Coordinates of N, CA and C in Angstrom, one line a residue:
M1 N 202.9 102.1 -52.5 CA 203.7 101.4 -53.4 C 204.9 100.8 -52.7
V2 N 205.5 101.5 -51.8 CA 206.7 101.0 -51.1 C 206.3 99.8 -50.2
N3 N 205.1 99.8 -49.7 CA 204.7 98.7 -48.8 C 204.5 97.4 -49.7
R4 N 204.1 97.6 -50.9 CA 203.9 96.4 -51.8 C 205.3 95.8 -52.1
F5 N 206.3 96.6 -52.3 CA 207.6 96.1 -52.6 C 208.2 95.4 -51.3
Q6 N 207.9 96.0 -50.2 CA 208.4 95.3 -48.9 C 207.7 94.0 -48.7
N7 N 206.4 93.9 -49.0 CA 205.7 92.6 -48.9 C 206.3 91.6 -49.9
S8 N 206.6 92.1 -51.1 CA 207.2 91.2 -52.1 C 208.5 90.7 -51.7
N9 N 209.3 91.6 -51.1 CA 210.7 91.1 -50.6 C 210.5 90.1 -49.5
I10 N 209.6 90.3 -48.6 CA 209.4 89.3 -47.5 C 209.0 87.9 -48.1
T11 N 208.1 88.0 -49.1 CA 207.6 86.7 -49.7 C 208.8 86.1 -50.5
A12 N 209.6 86.9 -51.2 CA 210.7 86.3 -51.9 C 211.7 85.7 -50.9
G13 N 211.9 86.3 -49.8 CA 212.8 85.8 -48.8 C 212.3 84.4 -48.2
L14 N 211.0 84.3 -48.1 CA 210.4 83.0 -47.6 C 210.6 82.0 -48.7
V15 N 210.4 82.3 -49.9 CA 210.6 81.3 -51.0 C 212.1 81.0 -51.1
L16 N 212.9 81.9 -50.9 CA 214.4 81.6 -50.9 C 214.8 80.7 -49.8
A17 N 214.2 80.9 -48.6 CA 214.5 80.0 -47.5 C 213.9 78.6 -47.7
T18 N 212.7 78.5 -48.3 CA 212.1 77.2 -48.5 C 212.9 76.5 -49.6
T19 N 213.4 77.2 -50.6 CA 214.1 76.5 -51.7 C 215.5 76.0 -51.1
S20 N 216.1 76.8 -50.3 CA 217.4 76.4 -49.8 C 217.2 75.2 -48.8
L21 N 216.1 75.1 -48.2 CA 215.8 73.9 -47.3 C 215.6 72.7 -48.2
F22 N 214.9 72.8 -49.3 CA 214.8 71.7 -50.2 C 216.1 71.2 -50.8
L23 N 217.0 72.2 -51.1 CA 218.3 71.8 -51.7 C 219.2 71.2 -50.7
S24 N 219.0 71.5 -49.4 CA 220.0 71.0 -48.4 C 219.5 69.9 -47.6
S25 N 218.3 69.4 -47.8 CA 217.8 68.3 -47.0 C 217.4 67.1 -47.8
V26 N 217.3 66.0 -47.2 CA 216.8 64.8 -47.9 C 215.3 64.7 -47.7
P27 N 214.6 64.1 -48.7 CA 213.2 64.0 -48.5 C 212.8 63.1 -47.3
P28 N 211.8 63.5 -46.6 CA 211.4 62.7 -45.4 C 210.7 61.4 -45.8
I29 N 209.9 61.4 -46.8 CA 209.3 60.1 -47.2 C 209.7 60.0 -48.7
E30 N 210.6 59.1 -49.0 CA 211.2 59.1 -50.4 C 210.2 58.7 -51.4
H31 N 209.3 57.8 -51.2 CA 208.4 57.3 -52.2 C 207.2 58.3 -52.4
L32 N 207.0 59.2 -51.4 CA 205.9 60.2 -51.6 C 206.4 61.5 -52.1
M33 N 207.6 62.0 -51.6 CA 208.1 63.2 -52.0 C 209.6 63.0 -52.5
A34 N 209.7 62.6 -53.7 CA 211.0 62.3 -54.3 C 211.6 63.5 -54.9
Y35 N 212.0 64.5 -54.1 CA 212.5 65.7 -54.7 C 214.1 65.6 -54.7
N36 N 214.6 64.4 -54.7 CA 216.1 64.3 -54.8 C 216.5 63.8 -56.2
S37 N 215.6 63.9 -57.1 CA 216.0 63.6 -58.5 C 216.6 64.8 -59.2
S38 N 217.3 64.5 -60.3 CA 218.1 65.6 -60.9 C 217.2 66.7 -61.5
I39 N 216.0 66.4 -62.0 CA 215.1 67.4 -62.5 C 214.5 68.3 -61.4
S40 N 214.3 67.7 -60.2 CA 213.8 68.4 -59.1 C 214.9 69.4 -58.6
Y41 N 216.1 69.0 -58.6 CA 217.2 69.9 -58.2 C 217.4 71.0 -59.2
L42 N 217.2 70.7 -60.5 CA 217.2 71.8 -61.5 C 216.2 72.8 -61.3
F43 N 214.9 72.4 -61.0 CA 213.9 73.3 -60.7 C 214.1 74.1 -59.4
A44 N 214.7 73.4 -58.4 CA 215.0 74.1 -57.2 C 216.1 75.1 -57.3
M45 N 217.1 74.8 -58.2 CA 218.1 75.8 -58.4 C 217.6 77.0 -59.2
V46 N 216.7 76.8 -60.2 CA 216.1 77.9 -60.9 C 215.3 78.7 -59.9
S47 N 214.5 78.0 -59.1 CA 213.7 78.7 -58.1 C 214.6 79.5 -57.1
F48 N 215.7 78.9 -56.6 CA 216.6 79.7 -55.7 C 217.2 80.9 -56.4
S49 N 217.6 80.7 -57.7 CA 218.2 81.9 -58.4 C 217.2 83.0 -58.6
A50 N 216.0 82.6 -59.0 CA 214.9 83.6 -59.3 C 214.5 84.3 -58.0
A51 N 214.4 83.6 -56.9 CA 214.1 84.2 -55.6 C 215.2 85.1 -55.1
L52 N 216.4 84.7 -55.3 CA 217.5 85.6 -55.0 C 217.6 86.9 -55.8
L53 N 217.3 86.7 -57.1 CA 217.2 87.9 -58.0 C 216.0 88.8 -57.6
S54 N 214.9 88.2 -57.1 CA 213.8 89.0 -56.7 C 214.1 89.8 -55.5
V55 N 214.8 89.2 -54.5 CA 215.2 89.9 -53.3 C 216.1 91.0 -53.6
I56 N 217.1 90.8 -54.4 CA 218.1 91.8 -54.8 C 217.5 92.9 -55.6
S57 N 216.8 92.6 -56.6 CA 216.2 93.6 -57.4 C 215.1 94.4 -56.7
G58 N 214.3 93.7 -55.8 CA 213.3 94.3 -55.1 C 213.9 95.3 -54.1
A59 N 215.0 95.0 -53.5 CA 215.6 95.9 -52.6 C 216.2 97.1 -53.3
S60 N 216.7 96.9 -54.5 CA 217.2 98.1 -55.3 C 216.1 98.9 -55.8
V61 N 215.0 98.3 -56.2 CA 213.9 99.1 -56.6 C 213.3 99.9 -55.5
L62 N 213.3 99.3 -54.3 CA 212.8 100.0 -53.1 C 213.7 101.2 -52.8
V63 N 215.0 101.0 -52.8 CA 215.9 102.2 -52.5 C 215.8 103.3 -53.5
I64 N 215.8 102.9 -54.8 CA 215.7 103.9 -55.8 C 214.4 104.6 -55.9
Y65 N 213.3 103.8 -55.7 CA 211.9 104.4 -55.7 C 211.7 105.4 -54.6
E66 N 212.2 105.1 -53.4 CA 212.0 106.0 -52.3 C 212.8 107.3 -52.5
T67 N 213.9 107.3 -53.2 CA 214.7 108.5 -53.3 C 214.3 109.4 -54.5
S68 N 213.4 108.8 -55.4 CA 213.2 109.5 -56.7 C 211.7 109.8 -56.9
T69 N 211.0 110.1 -55.9 CA 209.5 110.4 -56.0 C 209.2 111.9 -55.9
S70 N 210.2 112.7 -56.3 CA 209.9 114.2 -56.3 C 209.1 114.6 -57.5
N71 N 208.6 115.8 -57.5 CA 207.9 116.3 -58.7 C 208.8 116.4 -59.9
K72 N 210.0 116.8 -59.7 CA 210.9 117.0 -60.8 C 211.2 115.7 -61.5
D73 N 211.3 114.6 -60.7 CA 211.5 113.3 -61.3 C 210.3 112.8 -62.1
M74 N 209.1 113.1 -61.6 CA 207.9 112.7 -62.2 C 207.6 113.5 -63.5
E75 N 208.1 114.7 -63.5 CA 207.9 115.6 -64.7 C 208.8 115.1 -65.9
T76 N 209.9 114.4 -65.6 CA 210.8 113.9 -66.6 C 210.1 112.8 -67.4
L77 N 209.2 112.1 -66.7 CA 208.5 111.0 -67.4 C 207.7 111.4 -68.6
K78 N 207.2 112.7 -68.6 CA 206.4 113.2 -69.7 C 207.2 113.4 -70.9
H79 N 208.5 113.6 -70.8 CA 209.4 113.8 -71.9 C 210.2 112.6 -72.3
M80 N 210.1 111.5 -71.7 CA 210.8 110.3 -72.0 C 210.3 109.6 -73.2
P81 N 211.1 109.0 -74.0 CA 210.6 108.2 -75.2 C 209.9 107.0 -74.6
R82 N 209.1 106.4 -75.5 CA 208.2 105.3 -75.1 C 209.0 104.1 -74.7
H83 N 210.1 103.8 -75.4 CA 210.9 102.6 -75.0 C 211.6 102.8 -73.6
H84 N 211.9 104.0 -73.2 CA 212.4 104.2 -71.9 C 211.4 104.0 -70.8
I85 N 210.2 104.4 -71.1 CA 209.1 104.2 -70.2 C 208.8 102.7 -70.0
I86 N 208.8 102.0 -71.2 CA 208.5 100.5 -71.1 C 209.6 99.8 -70.3
A87 N 210.9 100.2 -70.5 CA 212.0 99.7 -69.8 C 211.9 100.0 -68.3
L88 N 211.4 101.2 -68.0 CA 211.2 101.5 -66.6 C 210.2 100.7 -65.9
L89 N 209.1 100.5 -66.6 CA 208.0 99.7 -66.1 C 208.4 98.2 -65.9
L90 N 209.1 97.7 -66.9 CA 209.6 96.3 -66.8 C 210.6 96.2 -65.6
W91 N 211.4 97.2 -65.4 CA 212.3 97.2 -64.2 C 211.6 97.2 -62.9
L92 N 210.5 98.0 -62.9 CA 209.7 98.0 -61.7 C 208.9 96.6 -61.4
A93 N 208.6 96.0 -62.5 CA 207.9 94.7 -62.4 C 208.9 93.5 -62.3
Y94 N 210.1 93.7 -62.5 CA 211.1 92.6 -62.4 C 211.1 91.8 -61.2
P95 N 211.0 92.4 -60.0 CA 211.0 91.6 -58.8 C 209.7 90.6 -58.7
S96 N 208.6 91.1 -59.2 CA 207.4 90.3 -59.2 C 207.5 89.2 -60.2
I97 N 208.1 89.5 -61.4 CA 208.3 88.4 -62.4 C 209.3 87.3 -61.9
C98 N 210.3 87.7 -61.2 CA 211.3 86.7 -60.6 C 210.6 85.9 -59.6
L99 N 209.8 86.6 -58.7 CA 209.1 85.9 -57.7 C 208.1 84.9 -58.3
S100 N 207.4 85.2 -59.4 CA 206.5 84.3 -60.0 C 207.2 83.1 -60.6
V101 N 208.4 83.3 -61.2 CA 209.2 82.2 -61.7 C 209.6 81.3 -60.6
A102 N 210.1 81.9 -59.5 CA 210.6 81.1 -58.4 C 209.4 80.3 -57.8
T103 N 208.3 80.9 -57.6 CA 207.1 80.1 -57.0 C 206.7 79.0 -58.0
F104 N 206.7 79.3 -59.3 CA 206.3 78.2 -60.2 C 207.3 77.1 -60.2
C105 N 208.6 77.4 -60.2 CA 209.6 76.3 -60.2 C 209.5 75.5 -58.9
L106 N 209.3 76.2 -57.8 CA 209.2 75.5 -56.5 C 207.9 74.6 -56.5
F107 N 206.9 75.1 -57.1 CA 205.6 74.3 -57.2 C 205.8 73.0 -58.0
V108 N 206.5 73.2 -59.1 CA 206.8 72.0 -60.0 C 207.7 71.1 -59.4
C109 N 208.7 71.6 -58.6 CA 209.7 70.8 -58.0 C 209.0 69.8 -57.1

């Protein structure tokens, strides 16, 4: 599980670097790749923000997950209300959701 989060963080870092390159450079062939329009910058900014959120939340999930995998912590899941478990699962999936949004926006850009 930890290895998957590390791979997700590496991928999000690469998307973050690619997006920052798109934001800071001019298109090499303007008529073929016109990513200097305002809508392209909007998608690139959304992609940059989502990739940054993915890196930050992925790192925090990784740190918290590594420290809380004892039997006592897993036993508390049995007594948690359903909405707490759903929130926990969404929190664990948040880095992947942000990475998906970043990749989609970068693809549309």
